[in-house]
mmCIF file of C-alpha atoms in Angstrom:
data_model
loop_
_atom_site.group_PDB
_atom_site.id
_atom_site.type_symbol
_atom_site.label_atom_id
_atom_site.label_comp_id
_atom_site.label_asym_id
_atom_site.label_seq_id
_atom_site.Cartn_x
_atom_site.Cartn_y
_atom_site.Cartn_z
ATOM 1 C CA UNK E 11 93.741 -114.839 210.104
ATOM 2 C CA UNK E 12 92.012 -114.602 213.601
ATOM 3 C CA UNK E 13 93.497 -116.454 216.401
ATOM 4 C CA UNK E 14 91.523 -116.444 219.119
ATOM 5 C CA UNK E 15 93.529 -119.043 221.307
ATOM 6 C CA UNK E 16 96.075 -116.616 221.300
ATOM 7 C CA UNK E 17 94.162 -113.221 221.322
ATOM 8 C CA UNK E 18 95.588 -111.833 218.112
ATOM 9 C CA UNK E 19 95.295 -111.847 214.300
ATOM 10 C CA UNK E 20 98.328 -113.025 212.282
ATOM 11 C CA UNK E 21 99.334 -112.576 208.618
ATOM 12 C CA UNK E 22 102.106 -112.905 206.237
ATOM 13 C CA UNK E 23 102.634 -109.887 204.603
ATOM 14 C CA UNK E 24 104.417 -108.476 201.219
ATOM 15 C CA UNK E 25 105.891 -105.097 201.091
ATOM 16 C CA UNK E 26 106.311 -103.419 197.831
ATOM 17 C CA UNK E 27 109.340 -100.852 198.301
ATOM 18 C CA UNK E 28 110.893 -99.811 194.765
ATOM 19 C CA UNK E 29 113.600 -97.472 195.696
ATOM 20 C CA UNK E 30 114.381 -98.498 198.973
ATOM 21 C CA UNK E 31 116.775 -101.371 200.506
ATOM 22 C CA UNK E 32 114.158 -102.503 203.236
ATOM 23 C CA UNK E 33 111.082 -100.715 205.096
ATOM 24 C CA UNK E 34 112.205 -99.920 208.480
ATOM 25 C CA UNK E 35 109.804 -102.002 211.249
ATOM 26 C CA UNK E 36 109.048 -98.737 212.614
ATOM 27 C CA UNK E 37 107.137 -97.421 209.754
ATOM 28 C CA UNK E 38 105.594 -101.079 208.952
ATOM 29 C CA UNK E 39 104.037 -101.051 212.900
ATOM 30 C CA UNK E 40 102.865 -97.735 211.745
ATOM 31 C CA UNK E 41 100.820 -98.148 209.165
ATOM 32 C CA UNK E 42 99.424 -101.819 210.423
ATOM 33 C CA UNK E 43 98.488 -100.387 213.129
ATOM 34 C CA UNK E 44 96.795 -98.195 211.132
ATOM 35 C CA UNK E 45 94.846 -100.396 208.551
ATOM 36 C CA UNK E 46 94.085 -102.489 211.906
ATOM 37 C CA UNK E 47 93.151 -99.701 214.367
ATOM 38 C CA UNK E 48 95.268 -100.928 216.824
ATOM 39 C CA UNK E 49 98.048 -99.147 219.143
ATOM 40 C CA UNK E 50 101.628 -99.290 217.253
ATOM 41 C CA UNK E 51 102.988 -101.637 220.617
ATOM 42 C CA UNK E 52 100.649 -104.379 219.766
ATOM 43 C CA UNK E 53 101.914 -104.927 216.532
ATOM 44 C CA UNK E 54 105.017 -107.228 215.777
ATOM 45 C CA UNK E 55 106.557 -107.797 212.580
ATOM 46 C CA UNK E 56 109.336 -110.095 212.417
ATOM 47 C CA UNK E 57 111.410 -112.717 209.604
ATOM 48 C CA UNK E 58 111.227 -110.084 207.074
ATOM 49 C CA UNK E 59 113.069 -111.546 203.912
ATOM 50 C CA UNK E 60 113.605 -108.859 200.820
ATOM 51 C CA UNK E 61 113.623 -110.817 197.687
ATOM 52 C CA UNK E 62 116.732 -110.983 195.281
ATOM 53 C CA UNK E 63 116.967 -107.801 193.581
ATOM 54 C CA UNK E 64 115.125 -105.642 195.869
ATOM 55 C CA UNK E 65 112.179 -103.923 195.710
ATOM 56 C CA UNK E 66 109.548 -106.611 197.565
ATOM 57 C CA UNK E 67 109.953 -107.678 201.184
ATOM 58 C CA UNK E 68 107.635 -110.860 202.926
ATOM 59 C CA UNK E 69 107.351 -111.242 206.549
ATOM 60 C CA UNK E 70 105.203 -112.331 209.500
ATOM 61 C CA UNK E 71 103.004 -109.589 211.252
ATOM 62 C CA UNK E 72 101.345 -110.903 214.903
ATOM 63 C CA UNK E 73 98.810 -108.030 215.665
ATOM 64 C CA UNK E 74 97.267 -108.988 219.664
ATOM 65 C CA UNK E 75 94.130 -107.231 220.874
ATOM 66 C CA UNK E 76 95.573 -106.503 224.459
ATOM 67 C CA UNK E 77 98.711 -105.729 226.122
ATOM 68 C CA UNK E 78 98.109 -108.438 228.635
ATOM 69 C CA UNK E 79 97.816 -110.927 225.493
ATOM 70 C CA UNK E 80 100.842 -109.987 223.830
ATOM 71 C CA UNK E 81 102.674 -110.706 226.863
ATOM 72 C CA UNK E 82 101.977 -113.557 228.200
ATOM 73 C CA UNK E 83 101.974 -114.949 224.338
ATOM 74 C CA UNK E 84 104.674 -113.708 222.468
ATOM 75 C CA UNK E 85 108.912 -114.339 222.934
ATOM 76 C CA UNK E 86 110.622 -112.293 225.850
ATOM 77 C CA UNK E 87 113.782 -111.154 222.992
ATOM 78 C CA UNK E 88 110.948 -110.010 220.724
ATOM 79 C CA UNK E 89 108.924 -108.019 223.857
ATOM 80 C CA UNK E 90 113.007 -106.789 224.129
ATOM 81 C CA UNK E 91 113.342 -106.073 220.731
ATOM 82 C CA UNK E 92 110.128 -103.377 221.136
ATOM 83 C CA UNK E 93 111.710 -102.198 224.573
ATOM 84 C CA UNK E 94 108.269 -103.734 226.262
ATOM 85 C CA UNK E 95 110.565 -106.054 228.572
ATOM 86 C CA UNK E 96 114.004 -105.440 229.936
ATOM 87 C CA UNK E 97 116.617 -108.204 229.452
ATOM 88 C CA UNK E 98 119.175 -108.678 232.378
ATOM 89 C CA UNK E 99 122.579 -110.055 231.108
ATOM 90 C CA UNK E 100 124.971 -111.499 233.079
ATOM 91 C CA UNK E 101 128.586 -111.276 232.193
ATOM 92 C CA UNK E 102 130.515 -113.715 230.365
ATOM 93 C CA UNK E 103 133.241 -113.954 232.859
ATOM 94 C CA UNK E 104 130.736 -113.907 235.451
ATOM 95 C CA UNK E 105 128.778 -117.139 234.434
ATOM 96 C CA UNK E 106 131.676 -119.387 233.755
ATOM 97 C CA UNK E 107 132.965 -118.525 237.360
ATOM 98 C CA UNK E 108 129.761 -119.642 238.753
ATOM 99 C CA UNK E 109 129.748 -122.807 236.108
ATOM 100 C CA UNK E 110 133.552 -123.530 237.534
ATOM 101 C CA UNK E 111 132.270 -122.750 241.433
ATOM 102 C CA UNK E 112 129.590 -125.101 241.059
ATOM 103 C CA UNK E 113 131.706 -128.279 239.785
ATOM 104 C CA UNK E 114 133.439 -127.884 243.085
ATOM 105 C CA UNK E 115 129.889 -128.704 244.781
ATOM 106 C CA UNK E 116 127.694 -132.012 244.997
ATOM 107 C CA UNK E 117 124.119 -132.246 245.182
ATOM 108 C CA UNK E 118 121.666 -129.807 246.412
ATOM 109 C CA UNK E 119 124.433 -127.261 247.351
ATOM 110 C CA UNK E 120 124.463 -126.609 243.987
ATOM 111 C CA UNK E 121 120.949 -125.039 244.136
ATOM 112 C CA UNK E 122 121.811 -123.084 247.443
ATOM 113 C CA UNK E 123 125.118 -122.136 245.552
ATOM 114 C CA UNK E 124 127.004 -122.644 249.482
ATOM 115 C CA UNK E 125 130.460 -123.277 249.356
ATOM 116 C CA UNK E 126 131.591 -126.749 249.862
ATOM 117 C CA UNK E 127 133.086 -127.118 253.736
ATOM 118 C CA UNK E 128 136.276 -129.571 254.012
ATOM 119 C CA UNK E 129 136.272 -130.765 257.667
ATOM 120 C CA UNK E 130 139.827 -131.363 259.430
ATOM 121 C CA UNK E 131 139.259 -134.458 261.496
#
């Protein structure tokens, strides 16, 4: 199905694998790209579900006509997951000394993340 709101075509698609455990998402991009003709970084399968006893796999396939269109559209972790976008982490640690800095502040120091000033008068 065409989506023209979105700038892509989406599909749910079945994958019959006798033999194999799963198809790799590699290989699936492949081919859709092929049966598509669209570039293999525009194409991105994802929820893949093999049924119970193998052999048959159903997922969701989101193929965008544009680089621009896929991302501005589609999930940052899923841009990630191709290696489109680059993530930045922060450490645990790190966050829940900020979290336990910032209970120490009021207001709109929070924002500026300044640290609260005790006067001795």
């Amino acid at each position: 199905m065409t989506n023209r709101l979105l700038q892509r075509k989406q599909m749910v698609v079945d994958v019959i694998h006798p033999g194999l455990a799963n198809v790799s998402k590699i290989e699936m991009r492949e081919k859709l790209a092929k049966v598509f003709k669209s570039e293999t970084d525009l194409v991105f399968p994802f929820g893949f579900r093999t049924q119970f006893g193998g052999g048959r796999s159903t997922g969701f396939v989101l193929v965008y006509d544009s680089m621009e269109s896929a991302k501005k559209f589609e999930p940052k972790y899923r841009l990630a997951r191709q290696g489109l976008v680059e993530i930045k982490r922060i450490a645990r640690k790190q966050r829940k000394e900020r979290k336990n800095r910032n209970k120490k502040l009021h207001g709109t120091e929070k924002a500026k993340g300044k640290k609260a000033k005790k006067s001795n008068d």
